PDB file of C-alpha atoms in Angstrom:
ATOM      1  CA  UNK A  40     101.518 137.526 148.741  1.00  0.00           C
ATOM      2  CA  UNK A  41      98.326 136.143 147.294  1.00  0.00           C
ATOM      3  CA  UNK A  42      96.633 139.430 147.876  1.00  0.00           C
ATOM      4  CA  UNK A  43      99.395 141.200 146.020  1.00  0.00           C
ATOM      5  CA  UNK A  44      99.015 138.873 143.020  1.00  0.00           C
ATOM      6  CA  UNK A  45      95.262 139.364 142.949  1.00  0.00           C
ATOM      7  CA  UNK A  46      95.750 143.077 143.081  1.00  0.00           C
ATOM      8  CA  UNK A  47      98.212 142.898 140.186  1.00  0.00           C
ATOM      9  CA  UNK A  48      95.811 140.789 138.086  1.00  0.00           C
ATOM     10  CA  UNK A  49      92.978 143.051 138.978  1.00  0.00           C
ATOM     11  CA  UNK A  50      95.043 146.065 137.905  1.00  0.00           C
ATOM     12  CA  UNK A  51      96.044 144.354 134.640  1.00  0.00           C
ATOM     13  CA  UNK A  52      92.406 143.447 133.929  1.00  0.00           C
ATOM     14  CA  UNK A  53      91.346 146.989 134.501  1.00  0.00           C
ATOM     15  CA  UNK A  54      94.113 148.284 132.311  1.00  0.00           C
ATOM     16  CA  UNK A  55      93.320 145.733 129.613  1.00  0.00           C
ATOM     17  CA  UNK A  56      89.630 146.637 129.706  1.00  0.00           C
ATOM     18  CA  UNK A  57      90.401 150.329 129.655  1.00  0.00           C
ATOM     19  CA  UNK A  58      92.786 150.004 126.771  1.00  0.00           C
ATOM     20  CA  UNK A  59      90.400 147.802 124.800  1.00  0.00           C
ATOM     21  CA  UNK A  60      87.525 150.163 125.300  1.00  0.00           C
ATOM     22  CA  UNK A  61      89.651 153.129 124.377  1.00  0.00           C
ATOM     23  CA  UNK A  62      90.906 151.264 121.363  1.00  0.00           C
ATOM     24  CA  UNK A  63      87.368 150.437 120.328  1.00  0.00           C
ATOM     25  CA  UNK A  64      86.224 153.974 120.768  1.00  0.00           C
ATOM     26  CA  UNK A  65      89.171 155.182 118.767  1.00  0.00           C
ATOM     27  CA  UNK A  66      88.333 152.723 116.008  1.00  0.00           C
ATOM     28  CA  UNK A  67      84.690 153.762 116.073  1.00  0.00           C
ATOM     29  CA  UNK A  68      85.604 157.412 115.871  1.00  0.00           C
ATOM     30  CA  UNK A  69      88.217 156.655 113.255  1.00  0.00           C
ATOM     31  CA  UNK A  70      85.637 154.766 111.169  1.00  0.00           C
ATOM     32  CA  UNK A  71      83.223 157.658 111.450  1.00  0.00           C
ATOM     33  CA  UNK A  72      85.907 160.099 110.394  1.00  0.00           C
ATOM     34  CA  UNK A  73      86.913 157.738 107.628  1.00  0.00           C
ATOM     35  CA  UNK A  74      83.320 157.650 106.372  1.00  0.00           C
ATOM     36  CA  UNK A  75      83.227 161.427 106.352  1.00  0.00           C
ATOM     37  CA  UNK A  76      86.510 161.556 104.433  1.00  0.00           C
ATOM     38  CA  UNK A  77      85.224 159.006 101.906  1.00  0.00           C
ATOM     39  CA  UNK A  78      81.964 160.934 101.487  1.00  0.00           C
ATOM     40  CA  UNK A  79      83.912 164.167 100.961  1.00  0.00           C
ATOM     41  CA  UNK A  80      86.225 162.482  98.467  1.00  0.00           C
ATOM     42  CA  UNK A  81      83.229 161.024  96.596  1.00  0.00           C
ATOM     43  CA  UNK A  82      81.536 164.447  96.503  1.00  0.00           C
ATOM     44  CA  UNK A  83      84.741 166.076  95.267  1.00  0.00           C
ATOM     45  CA  UNK A  84      85.117 163.382  92.613  1.00  0.00           C
ATOM     46  CA  UNK A  85      81.542 163.814  91.362  1.00  0.00           C
ATOM     47  CA  UNK A  86      81.911 167.606  91.357  1.00  0.00           C
ATOM     48  CA  UNK A  87      85.118 167.298  89.358  1.00  0.00           C
ATOM     49  CA  UNK A  88      83.451 164.908  86.897  1.00  0.00           C
ATOM     50  CA  UNK A  89      80.494 167.297  86.470  1.00  0.00           C
ATOM     51  CA  UNK A  90      82.866 170.179  85.734  1.00  0.00           C
ATOM     52  CA  UNK A  91      84.807 168.046  83.251  1.00  0.00           C
ATOM     53  CA  UNK A  92      81.581 167.020  81.489  1.00  0.00           C
ATOM     54  CA  UNK A  93      80.479 170.660  81.232  1.00  0.00           C
ATOM     55  CA  UNK A  94      83.851 171.628  79.797  1.00  0.00           C
ATOM     56  CA  UNK A  95      83.686 168.697  77.366  1.00  0.00           C
ATOM     57  CA  UNK A  96      80.232 169.747  76.156  1.00  0.00           C
ATOM     58  CA  UNK A  97      81.505 173.285  75.577  1.00  0.00           C
ATOM     59  CA  UNK A  98      84.498 171.972  73.629  1.00  0.00           C
ATOM     60  CA  UNK A  99      82.266 169.721  71.497  1.00  0.00           C
ATOM     61  CA  UNK A 100      79.941 172.648  70.738  1.00  0.00           C
ATOM     62  CA  UNK A 101      82.889 174.784  69.644  1.00  0.00           C
ATOM     63  CA  UNK A 102      84.249 171.948  67.517  1.00  0.00           C
ATOM     64  CA  UNK A 103      80.871 171.494  65.810  1.00  0.00           C
ATOM     65  CA  UNK A 104      80.733 175.207  64.990  1.00  0.00           C
ATOM     66  CA  UNK A 105      84.336 175.065  63.757  1.00  0.00           C
ATOM     67  CA  UNK A 106      83.461 172.139  61.487  1.00  0.00           C
ATOM     68  CA  UNK A 107      80.487 174.080  60.113  1.00  0.00           C
ATOM     69  CA  UNK A 108      82.699 177.074  59.362  1.00  0.00           C
ATOM     70  CA  UNK A 109      85.514 174.990  57.905  1.00  0.00           C
ATOM     71  CA  UNK A 110      83.201 172.830  55.799  1.00  0.00           C
ATOM     72  CA  UNK A 111      81.831 175.906  54.047  1.00  0.00           C
ATOM     73  CA  UNK A 112      84.940 178.094  54.209  1.00  0.00           C
ATOM     74  CA  UNK A 113      85.309 180.685  51.477  1.00  0.00           C
ATOM     75  CA  UNK A 114      88.858 179.440  51.024  1.00  0.00           C
ATOM     76  CA  UNK A 115      87.333 176.421  49.332  1.00  0.00           C
ATOM     77  CA  UNK A 116      84.471 178.257  47.679  1.00  0.00           C
ATOM     78  CA  UNK A 117      84.649 177.633  43.955  1.00  0.00           C
ATOM     79  CA  UNK A 118      81.853 180.036  43.062  1.00  0.00           C
ATOM     80  CA  UNK A 119      79.978 183.115  44.166  1.00  0.00           C
ATOM     81  CA  UNK A 120      76.998 180.858  44.965  1.00  0.00           C
ATOM     82  CA  UNK A 121      79.090 178.917  47.457  1.00  0.00           C
ATOM     83  CA  UNK A 122      80.262 182.126  49.089  1.00  0.00           C
ATOM     84  CA  UNK A 123      76.659 183.223  49.597  1.00  0.00           C
ATOM     85  CA  UNK A 124      75.880 179.757  50.965  1.00  0.00           C
ATOM     86  CA  UNK A 125      78.818 180.085  53.357  1.00  0.00           C
ATOM     87  CA  UNK A 126      77.569 183.342  54.886  1.00  0.00           C
ATOM     88  CA  UNK A 127      73.961 182.133  54.968  1.00  0.00           C
ATOM     89  CA  UNK A 128      74.986 178.979  56.837  1.00  0.00           C
ATOM     90  CA  UNK A 129      77.032 181.004  59.318  1.00  0.00           C
ATOM     91  CA  UNK A 130      73.847 182.917  60.198  1.00  0.00           C
ATOM     92  CA  UNK A 131      71.792 179.715  60.392  1.00  0.00           C
ATOM     93  CA  UNK A 132      74.376 177.984  62.576  1.00  0.00           C
ATOM     94  CA  UNK A 133      74.403 180.961  64.953  1.00  0.00           C
ATOM     95  CA  UNK A 134      70.600 180.706  65.161  1.00  0.00           C
ATOM     96  CA  UNK A 135      70.714 176.951  65.758  1.00  0.00           C
ATOM     97  CA  UNK A 136      69.115 176.094  62.406  1.00  0.00           C
ATOM     98  CA  UNK A 137      70.294 173.311  60.113  1.00  0.00           C
ATOM     99  CA  UNK A 138      72.557 174.255  57.217  1.00  0.00           C
ATOM    100  CA  UNK A 139      71.328 174.644  53.666  1.00  0.00           C
ATOM    101  CA  UNK A 140      72.814 172.981  50.589  1.00  0.00           C
ATOM    102  CA  UNK A 141      73.022 174.340  47.073  1.00  0.00           C
ATOM    103  CA  UNK A 142      70.439 172.929  44.679  1.00  0.00           C
ATOM    104  CA  UNK A 143      71.674 173.047  41.081  1.00  0.00           C
ATOM    105  CA  UNK A 144      68.128 172.638  39.824  1.00  0.00           C
ATOM    106  CA  UNK A 145      67.478 176.187  41.095  1.00  0.00           C
ATOM    107  CA  UNK A 146      70.362 177.731  39.134  1.00  0.00           C
ATOM    108  CA  UNK A 147      68.331 178.377  35.990  1.00  0.00           C
ATOM    109  CA  UNK A 148      65.360 179.713  37.954  1.00  0.00           C
ATOM    110  CA  UNK A 149      67.471 182.152  40.009  1.00  0.00           C
ATOM    111  CA  UNK A 150      69.357 183.286  36.888  1.00  0.00           C
ATOM    112  CA  UNK A 151      66.072 184.118  35.210  1.00  0.00           C
ATOM    113  CA  UNK A 152      64.770 185.876  38.300  1.00  0.00           C
ATOM    114  CA  UNK A 153      67.941 187.971  38.658  1.00  0.00           C
ATOM    115  CA  UNK A 154      67.573 189.115  35.044  1.00  0.00           C
ATOM    116  CA  UNK A 155      63.882 189.835  35.564  1.00  0.00           C
ATOM    117  CA  UNK A 156      64.662 191.811  38.730  1.00  0.00           C
ATOM    118  CA  UNK A 157      66.758 194.187  36.638  1.00  0.00           C
ATOM    119  CA  UNK A 158      63.579 194.912  34.660  1.00  0.00           C
ATOM    120  CA  UNK A 159      61.002 194.770  37.468  1.00  0.00           C
ATOM    121  CA  UNK A 160      62.350 194.689  40.997  1.00  0.00           C
ATOM    122  CA  UNK A 161      59.423 192.942  42.661  1.00  0.00           C
ATOM    123  CA  UNK A 162      58.294 189.519  43.831  1.00  0.00           C
ATOM    124  CA  UNK A 163      56.372 188.934  40.648  1.00  0.00           C
ATOM    125  CA  UNK A 164      57.495 188.377  37.085  1.00  0.00           C
ATOM    126  CA  UNK A 165      57.523 191.167  34.442  1.00  0.00           C
ATOM    127  CA  UNK A 166      54.697 189.440  32.574  1.00  0.00           C
ATOM    128  CA  UNK A 167      52.547 189.423  35.711  1.00  0.00           C
ATOM    129  CA  UNK A 168      52.884 185.734  36.576  1.00  0.00           C
ATOM    130  CA  UNK A 169      53.699 184.647  40.111  1.00  0.00           C
ATOM    131  CA  UNK A 170      57.309 183.956  40.996  1.00  0.00           C
ATOM    132  CA  UNK A 171      56.920 180.176  41.389  1.00  0.00           C
ATOM    133  CA  UNK A 172      56.003 179.872  37.718  1.00  0.00           C
ATOM    134  CA  UNK A 173      59.741 180.152  36.967  1.00  0.00           C
ATOM    135  CA  UNK A 174      60.171 176.681  38.475  1.00  0.00           C
ATOM    136  CA  UNK A 175      58.472 175.102  35.441  1.00  0.00           C
ATOM    137  CA  UNK A 176      56.111 172.940  37.416  1.00  0.00           C
ATOM    138  CA  UNK A 177      58.531 171.840  40.164  1.00  0.00           C
ATOM    139  CA  UNK A 178      56.678 171.552  43.456  1.00  0.00           C
ATOM    140  CA  UNK A 179      58.065 172.364  46.910  1.00  0.00           C
ATOM    141  CA  UNK A 180      56.399 172.242  50.297  1.00  0.00           C
ATOM    142  CA  UNK A 181      58.144 175.502  51.252  1.00  0.00           C
ATOM    143  CA  UNK A 182      59.313 178.271  48.919  1.00  0.00           C
ATOM    144  CA  UNK A 183      60.857 181.686  49.499  1.00  0.00           C
ATOM    145  CA  UNK A 184      62.595 184.358  47.435  1.00  0.00           C
ATOM    146  CA  UNK A 185      65.017 187.139  48.348  1.00  0.00           C
ATOM    147  CA  UNK A 186      66.033 189.904  45.923  1.00  0.00           C
ATOM    148  CA  UNK A 187      68.758 192.523  46.259  1.00  0.00           C
ATOM    149  CA  UNK A 188      70.551 195.291  44.350  1.00  0.00           C
ATOM    150  CA  UNK A 189      74.218 196.141  44.882  1.00  0.00           C
ATOM    151  CA  UNK A 190      77.023 198.051  43.249  1.00  0.00           C
ATOM    152  CA  UNK A 191      79.523 195.170  43.552  1.00  0.00           C
ATOM    153  CA  UNK A 192      79.457 191.364  43.573  1.00  0.00           C
ATOM    154  CA  UNK A 193      80.100 190.868  47.290  1.00  0.00           C
ATOM    155  CA  UNK A 194      78.480 187.796  48.859  1.00  0.00           C
ATOM    156  CA  UNK A 195      79.101 188.876  52.444  1.00  0.00           C
ATOM    157  CA  UNK A 196      77.587 192.331  51.957  1.00  0.00           C
ATOM    158  CA  UNK A 197      74.499 190.884  50.283  1.00  0.00           C
ATOM    159  CA  UNK A 198      73.847 188.389  53.061  1.00  0.00           C
ATOM    160  CA  UNK A 199      74.426 191.146  55.617  1.00  0.00           C
ATOM    161  CA  UNK A 200      71.895 193.338  53.808  1.00  0.00           C
ATOM    162  CA  UNK A 201      69.346 190.537  53.756  1.00  0.00           C
ATOM    163  CA  UNK A 202      69.910 189.891  57.468  1.00  0.00           C
ATOM    164  CA  UNK A 203      69.215 193.566  58.112  1.00  0.00           C
ATOM    165  CA  UNK A 204      65.710 193.227  56.671  1.00  0.00           C
ATOM    166  CA  UNK A 205      63.113 191.428  58.853  1.00  0.00           C
ATOM    167  CA  UNK A 206      61.369 189.676  55.948  1.00  0.00           C
ATOM    168  CA  UNK A 207      64.593 188.589  54.214  1.00  0.00           C
ATOM    169  CA  UNK A 208      66.095 187.530  57.536  1.00  0.00           C
ATOM    170  CA  UNK A 209      63.010 185.408  58.225  1.00  0.00           C
ATOM    171  CA  UNK A 210      63.547 183.585  54.939  1.00  0.00           C
ATOM    172  CA  UNK A 211      67.243 182.932  55.611  1.00  0.00           C
ATOM    173  CA  UNK A 212      66.589 181.609  59.122  1.00  0.00           C
ATOM    174  CA  UNK A 213      63.422 179.678  58.289  1.00  0.00           C
ATOM    175  CA  UNK A 214      63.919 176.218  59.797  1.00  0.00           C
ATOM    176  CA  UNK A 215      61.797 174.568  57.092  1.00  0.00           C
ATOM    177  CA  UNK A 216      64.143 175.414  54.238  1.00  0.00           C
ATOM    178  CA  UNK A 217      66.785 172.824  53.325  1.00  0.00           C
ATOM    179  CA  UNK A 218      68.032 173.950  49.880  1.00  0.00           C
ATOM    180  CA  UNK A 219      69.104 177.181  48.282  1.00  0.00           C
ATOM    181  CA  UNK A 220      69.882 178.639  44.895  1.00  0.00           C
ATOM    182  CA  UNK A 221      71.291 182.093  44.119  1.00  0.00           C
ATOM    183  CA  UNK A 222      72.359 184.062  41.048  1.00  0.00           C
ATOM    184  CA  UNK A 223      73.281 187.614  40.155  1.00  0.00           C
ATOM    185  CA  UNK A 224      73.563 189.623  36.964  1.00  0.00           C
ATOM    186  CA  UNK A 225      74.611 193.106  35.983  1.00  0.00           C
ATOM    187  CA  UNK A 226      71.715 195.211  34.762  1.00  0.00           C
ATOM    188  CA  UNK A 227      71.672 197.817  32.018  1.00  0.00           C
ATOM    189  CA  UNK A 228      71.994 200.483  34.702  1.00  0.00           C
ATOM    190  CA  UNK A 229      75.287 198.986  35.911  1.00  0.00           C
ATOM    191  CA  UNK A 230      73.925 197.636  39.199  1.00  0.00           C
ATOM    192  CA  UNK A 231      74.152 193.996  40.302  1.00  0.00           C
ATOM    193  CA  UNK A 232      70.773 192.273  40.715  1.00  0.00           C
ATOM    194  CA  UNK A 233      70.549 189.254  43.014  1.00  0.00           C
ATOM    195  CA  UNK A 234      67.920 186.527  43.307  1.00  0.00           C
ATOM    196  CA  UNK A 235      67.944 183.898  46.014  1.00  0.00           C
ATOM    197  CA  UNK A 236      65.473 181.018  46.280  1.00  0.00           C
ATOM    198  CA  UNK A 237      65.030 178.847  49.362  1.00  0.00           C
ATOM    199  CA  UNK A 238      63.017 175.653  49.202  1.00  0.00           C
ATOM    200  CA  UNK A 239      62.110 172.426  50.941  1.00  0.00           C
ATOM    201  CA  UNK A 240      60.895 169.299  49.105  1.00  0.00           C
TER     202      UNK A 240
END
């Protein structure tokens, strides 16, 4: 009888030990698997966040470009000068260069130069003086001039023509320039003469 009880206890102890060990091993394996699952979930989360950030940056870039286009839209252009500015800034934005602003102080100078271009189409004045003399003493750290001849007053076509010329394109995309002035006039020959000045204080 006693032997039978001892045997039963011994069997229960063995079973208890076996089950506890198995349970421990299962927990250990389960913890290891759990760690792997957590690591995978964390990796997936970070990958998802990285993709979302990339998408957000792309959206912001598109919004910035949209703002640039909208801010200078020809729909709101009140003058031919603003239309030229619009197309110039589209080219500068595409090249990653800051936008220009119209400088009213250049209006008189560009008007004079457009009229002079109808007499002498060159980057010097009809009386032989240099172009910057038209500024009446105003001083700029950077100065550039673009001239053009057309048959119609079309801002887009003029900017496109300038962009098709290496030297004129270089002026339009020059990162140093911050201001612009532009004028056009009809010459005695019926053609439209354009003068654009780009400056930086």
